[in-house]
mmCIF file of C-alpha atoms in Angstrom:
data_model
loop_
_atom_site.group_PDB
_atom_site.id
_atom_site.type_symbol
_atom_site.label_atom_id
_atom_site.label_comp_id
_atom_site.label_asym_id
_atom_site.label_seq_id
_atom_site.Cartn_x
_atom_site.Cartn_y
_atom_site.Cartn_z
ATOM 1 C CA MET A 4 64.884 21.108 81.698
ATOM 2 C CA THR A 5 63.743 17.822 80.613
ATOM 3 C CA ALA A 6 60.675 16.611 78.764
ATOM 4 C CA GLU A 7 58.617 14.620 81.364
ATOM 5 C CA LYS A 8 57.643 11.364 79.666
ATOM 6 C CA PRO A 9 54.171 10.968 79.210
ATOM 7 C CA PRO A 10 52.477 8.397 81.513
ATOM 8 C CA ARG A 11 52.676 4.640 80.355
ATOM 9 C CA ARG A 12 49.443 3.417 78.997
ATOM 10 C CA ARG A 13 47.973 0.365 80.733
ATOM 11 C CA ASP A 14 46.982 -2.403 78.639
ATOM 12 C CA ALA A 15 45.935 -5.580 80.919
ATOM 13 C CA GLU A 16 45.241 -7.798 77.955
ATOM 14 C CA ALA A 17 49.311 -7.510 77.263
ATOM 15 C CA THR A 18 50.245 -7.427 80.716
ATOM 16 C CA ARG A 19 47.978 -10.979 80.881
ATOM 17 C CA ARG A 20 49.906 -12.109 78.001
ATOM 18 C CA CYS A 21 53.197 -11.183 79.260
ATOM 19 C CA LEU A 22 52.767 -13.248 82.500
ATOM 20 C CA VAL A 23 51.670 -16.103 80.463
ATOM 21 C CA GLU A 24 54.645 -15.931 78.344
ATOM 22 C CA ALA A 25 57.037 -15.645 81.172
ATOM 23 C CA ALA A 26 54.961 -18.130 83.044
ATOM 24 C CA ALA A 27 55.283 -20.758 80.296
ATOM 25 C CA GLN A 28 59.132 -20.362 80.116
ATOM 26 C CA LEU A 29 59.824 -20.624 83.676
ATOM 27 C CA PHE A 30 57.791 -23.551 84.213
ATOM 28 C CA ALA A 31 59.338 -25.306 81.315
ATOM 29 C CA GLU A 32 63.150 -24.199 82.513
ATOM 30 C CA ARG A 33 62.537 -24.661 86.291
ATOM 31 C CA GLY A 34 59.403 -26.647 86.868
ATOM 32 C CA TYR A 35 56.140 -25.726 88.477
ATOM 33 C CA ASP A 36 57.578 -26.147 92.231
ATOM 34 C CA ARG A 37 60.443 -24.276 91.768
ATOM 35 C CA THR A 38 58.799 -21.609 89.420
ATOM 36 C CA THR A 39 58.016 -18.577 91.975
ATOM 37 C CA VAL A 40 55.554 -15.744 91.642
ATOM 38 C CA ARG A 41 58.285 -12.952 92.145
ATOM 39 C CA ALA A 42 60.359 -14.655 89.264
ATOM 40 C CA ILE A 43 57.295 -14.928 86.867
ATOM 41 C CA ALA A 44 56.667 -11.093 87.471
ATOM 42 C CA ASP A 45 60.326 -10.364 87.018
ATOM 43 C CA ARG A 46 60.455 -12.110 83.785
ATOM 44 C CA ALA A 47 57.333 -10.030 82.549
ATOM 45 C CA GLY A 48 58.536 -7.058 83.650
ATOM 46 C CA VAL A 49 55.456 -6.479 86.018
ATOM 47 C CA ASN A 50 54.566 -6.100 89.557
ATOM 48 C CA GLN A 51 53.758 -9.444 91.038
ATOM 49 C CA ALA A 52 50.835 -8.066 92.473
ATOM 50 C CA LEU A 53 49.381 -8.121 88.781
ATOM 51 C CA LEU A 54 49.743 -12.005 88.633
ATOM 52 C CA PHE A 55 47.301 -12.319 91.742
ATOM 53 C CA ARG A 56 45.355 -9.589 90.162
ATOM 54 C CA TYR A 57 44.605 -11.477 86.764
ATOM 55 C CA PHE A 58 44.851 -14.883 87.833
ATOM 56 C CA GLY A 59 44.519 -15.172 91.384
ATOM 57 C CA SER A 60 47.327 -17.643 92.097
ATOM 58 C CA LYS A 61 50.149 -19.370 90.562
ATOM 59 C CA THR A 62 47.975 -22.391 90.200
ATOM 60 C CA ALA A 63 45.511 -20.694 88.267
ATOM 61 C CA LEU A 64 48.363 -18.962 85.884
ATOM 62 C CA PHE A 65 49.852 -22.474 85.230
ATOM 63 C CA GLY A 66 46.016 -23.644 84.281
ATOM 64 C CA GLU A 67 46.297 -20.862 81.702
ATOM 65 C CA VAL A 68 49.690 -21.800 80.603
ATOM 66 C CA VAL A 69 48.332 -25.173 80.216
ATOM 67 C CA ALA A 70 45.024 -24.293 77.958
ATOM 68 C CA MET A 71 47.236 -22.125 75.872
ATOM 69 C CA ASN A 72 49.333 -25.206 74.860
ATOM 70 C CA GLY A 73 45.918 -27.127 74.717
ATOM 71 C CA ARG A 74 44.470 -24.428 72.431
ATOM 72 C CA ARG A 75 47.338 -24.155 70.090
ATOM 73 C CA GLN A 76 47.150 -27.962 69.818
ATOM 74 C CA LEU A 77 43.522 -27.737 68.801
ATOM 75 C CA GLU A 78 44.484 -24.986 66.244
ATOM 76 C CA GLU A 79 47.076 -26.871 64.803
ATOM 77 C CA THR A 80 45.858 -30.480 64.495
ATOM 78 C CA PRO A 81 43.306 -31.522 62.572
ATOM 79 C CA ALA A 82 40.595 -33.183 64.638
ATOM 80 C CA GLU A 83 41.211 -36.723 63.216
ATOM 81 C CA HIS A 84 44.575 -36.580 64.426
ATOM 82 C CA LEU A 85 43.692 -34.304 67.935
ATOM 83 C CA LEU A 86 43.423 -37.855 70.034
ATOM 84 C CA GLN A 87 46.566 -39.459 68.917
ATOM 85 C CA THR A 88 48.628 -36.174 69.536
ATOM 86 C CA ALA A 89 47.076 -35.498 73.117
ATOM 87 C CA LEU A 90 47.688 -38.855 73.595
ATOM 88 C CA ARG A 91 51.179 -38.870 72.735
ATOM 89 C CA ASN A 92 51.921 -35.594 74.490
ATOM 90 C CA LEU A 93 50.589 -37.162 77.675
ATOM 91 C CA LEU A 94 52.390 -40.374 77.328
ATOM 92 C CA ALA A 95 55.563 -38.965 75.976
ATOM 93 C CA PRO A 96 58.818 -39.869 78.309
ATOM 94 C CA GLY A 97 60.424 -37.250 80.204
ATOM 95 C CA GLY A 98 58.193 -34.540 79.268
ATOM 96 C CA THR A 99 58.770 -30.863 80.254
ATOM 97 C CA ALA A 100 58.336 -30.236 83.947
ATOM 98 C CA ALA A 101 55.096 -28.123 83.043
ATOM 99 C CA ALA A 102 53.698 -30.997 80.984
ATOM 100 C CA ASP A 103 53.918 -33.450 83.743
ATOM 101 C CA ARG A 104 52.356 -31.220 85.986
ATOM 102 C CA SER A 105 49.419 -30.370 84.021
ATOM 103 C CA LEU A 106 47.345 -33.170 84.749
ATOM 104 C CA GLU A 107 47.789 -32.336 88.427
ATOM 105 C CA VAL A 108 46.726 -29.007 88.091
ATOM 106 C CA PHE A 109 43.646 -29.953 86.183
ATOM 107 C CA LEU A 110 42.757 -32.290 88.804
ATOM 108 C CA ARG A 111 43.338 -30.113 91.601
ATOM 109 C CA SER A 112 41.338 -27.380 89.846
ATOM 110 C CA ALA A 113 38.641 -29.324 88.545
ATOM 111 C CA GLY A 114 36.006 -29.099 91.531
ATOM 112 C CA SER A 115 36.718 -25.226 92.273
ATOM 113 C CA ASP A 116 35.194 -22.400 91.049
ATOM 114 C CA ASP A 117 38.393 -20.557 90.392
ATOM 115 C CA GLU A 118 39.948 -19.372 87.159
ATOM 116 C CA ALA A 119 41.994 -22.363 86.492
ATOM 117 C CA ALA A 120 38.744 -24.529 86.674
ATOM 118 C CA ARG A 121 36.984 -22.334 84.377
ATOM 119 C CA THR A 122 39.775 -22.326 81.772
ATOM 120 C CA ASN A 123 39.832 -26.336 81.852
ATOM 121 C CA SER A 124 35.989 -26.070 81.676
ATOM 122 C CA ARG A 125 36.416 -24.268 78.251
ATOM 123 C CA LEU A 126 39.159 -26.261 76.940
ATOM 124 C CA THR A 127 37.368 -29.381 77.634
ATOM 125 C CA GLU A 128 34.521 -28.027 75.917
ATOM 126 C CA GLU A 129 36.536 -27.447 72.730
ATOM 127 C CA TYR A 130 38.172 -30.630 72.760
ATOM 128 C CA THR A 131 34.803 -32.415 73.281
ATOM 129 C CA ALA A 132 33.552 -30.343 70.103
ATOM 130 C CA ALA A 133 36.590 -31.226 68.221
ATOM 131 C CA LEU A 134 35.989 -34.977 68.611
ATOM 132 C CA THR A 135 32.288 -34.721 67.939
ATOM 133 C CA GLY A 136 32.834 -34.282 64.617
ATOM 134 C CA LEU A 137 34.629 -37.689 64.369
ATOM 135 C CA THR A 138 30.935 -39.717 64.520
ATOM 136 C CA ASP A 139 27.761 -39.840 62.867
ATOM 137 C CA ALA A 140 26.315 -41.293 65.953
ATOM 138 C CA ALA A 141 23.231 -39.561 67.830
ATOM 139 C CA ASP A 142 25.422 -39.553 70.966
ATOM 140 C CA ALA A 143 28.588 -37.817 69.260
ATOM 141 C CA GLU A 144 29.110 -35.483 72.419
ATOM 142 C CA LEU A 145 28.512 -38.356 74.945
ATOM 143 C CA ARG A 146 31.122 -40.566 72.876
ATOM 144 C CA ALA A 147 33.599 -37.578 72.840
ATOM 145 C CA ALA A 148 33.266 -36.974 76.515
ATOM 146 C CA LEU A 149 33.849 -40.541 77.134
ATOM 147 C CA VAL A 150 37.227 -40.656 75.069
ATOM 148 C CA LEU A 151 38.227 -37.526 77.087
ATOM 149 C CA ALA A 152 37.579 -39.025 80.256
ATOM 150 C CA TRP A 153 39.269 -42.278 79.261
ATOM 151 C CA LEU A 154 42.307 -39.813 78.224
ATOM 152 C CA LEU A 155 42.110 -37.915 81.921
ATOM 153 C CA GLY A 156 42.103 -41.826 83.350
ATOM 154 C CA ILE A 157 45.124 -42.806 81.379
ATOM 155 C CA GLY A 158 47.280 -39.423 82.164
ATOM 156 C CA LEU A 159 45.842 -40.076 85.919
ATOM 157 C CA THR A 160 47.048 -43.321 86.296
ATOM 158 C CA ARG A 161 50.418 -42.986 84.420
ATOM 159 C CA VAL A 162 51.490 -39.546 85.763
ATOM 160 C CA VAL A 163 50.015 -39.006 88.867
ATOM 161 C CA VAL A 164 49.513 -42.507 90.524
ATOM 162 C CA ARG A 165 52.144 -43.861 88.661
ATOM 163 C CA GLN A 166 50.429 -47.081 88.756
ATOM 164 C CA GLU A 167 52.040 -50.298 86.999
ATOM 165 C CA PRO A 168 51.855 -51.776 84.230
ATOM 166 C CA LEU A 169 50.479 -48.597 82.675
ATOM 167 C CA ALA A 170 53.225 -46.177 84.455
ATOM 168 C CA SER A 171 56.356 -48.012 82.298
ATOM 169 C CA ALA A 172 54.348 -49.157 79.318
ATOM 170 C CA ASP A 173 55.626 -48.116 76.008
ATOM 171 C CA PRO A 174 53.778 -45.311 74.564
ATOM 172 C CA GLU A 175 53.656 -46.440 71.083
ATOM 173 C CA HIS A 176 51.673 -49.569 72.481
ATOM 174 C CA VAL A 177 49.730 -48.100 74.437
ATOM 175 C CA SER A 178 48.473 -45.506 71.574
ATOM 176 C CA ARG A 179 47.777 -48.260 69.457
ATOM 177 C CA LEU A 180 45.770 -50.106 72.108
ATOM 178 C CA MET A 181 43.852 -46.960 72.845
ATOM 179 C CA LEU A 182 43.304 -45.694 69.441
ATOM 180 C CA ASP A 183 42.163 -48.939 68.074
ATOM 181 C CA ALA A 184 39.342 -49.158 71.040
ATOM 182 C CA VAL A 185 38.246 -45.603 70.406
ATOM 183 C CA ARG A 186 37.582 -46.213 66.780
ATOM 184 C CA ARG A 187 34.491 -48.068 68.468
ATOM 185 C CA LEU A 188 33.291 -44.617 69.562
ATOM 186 C CA LEU A 189 34.906 -42.385 66.846
ATOM 187 C CA GLU A 190 34.423 -44.206 63.754
ATOM 188 C CA ARG A 191 36.244 -41.515 61.482
ATOM 189 C CA LEU A 192 39.113 -41.497 63.726
ATOM 190 C CA PRO A 193 41.825 -42.897 61.245
#
């Protein structure tokens, strides 16, 4: 007579975390388009229905992966270097497939009311708060929002639209020009 195993305790947060980690690995290895929901679920060791239950779609899960990377950047980067780091990551040549698609996912979800849009909104608020501390101006939040909008515009023009001359411009040159200009808005930027 064999002893029955007790039923496995369900842990929604652990399952979500496993799905995000599996998705991050697969998006980096295969890119967004070649990563299937089934592959993500298999790597996470769960039923693919749970991906839809917790995230709603592959796009929303991708948004969560992007947000996870953005939050890590916020946690690990001092505020005065945050813009430079984000800009360099955005401009990096031959970045990972996940990084290349993150701006597209952000733009696609910006006007919607799904989890990806809510995640992007929270992340934007966190970046705005970090950048707001780099100026003593009364309109600090507006200044930070303008800088983020400019960063998003650079990403859109370079990564999504691929408009020249920005699409092929030297990342270091673009960074220098942008950071020099941004110092008028955020005077404590090094």
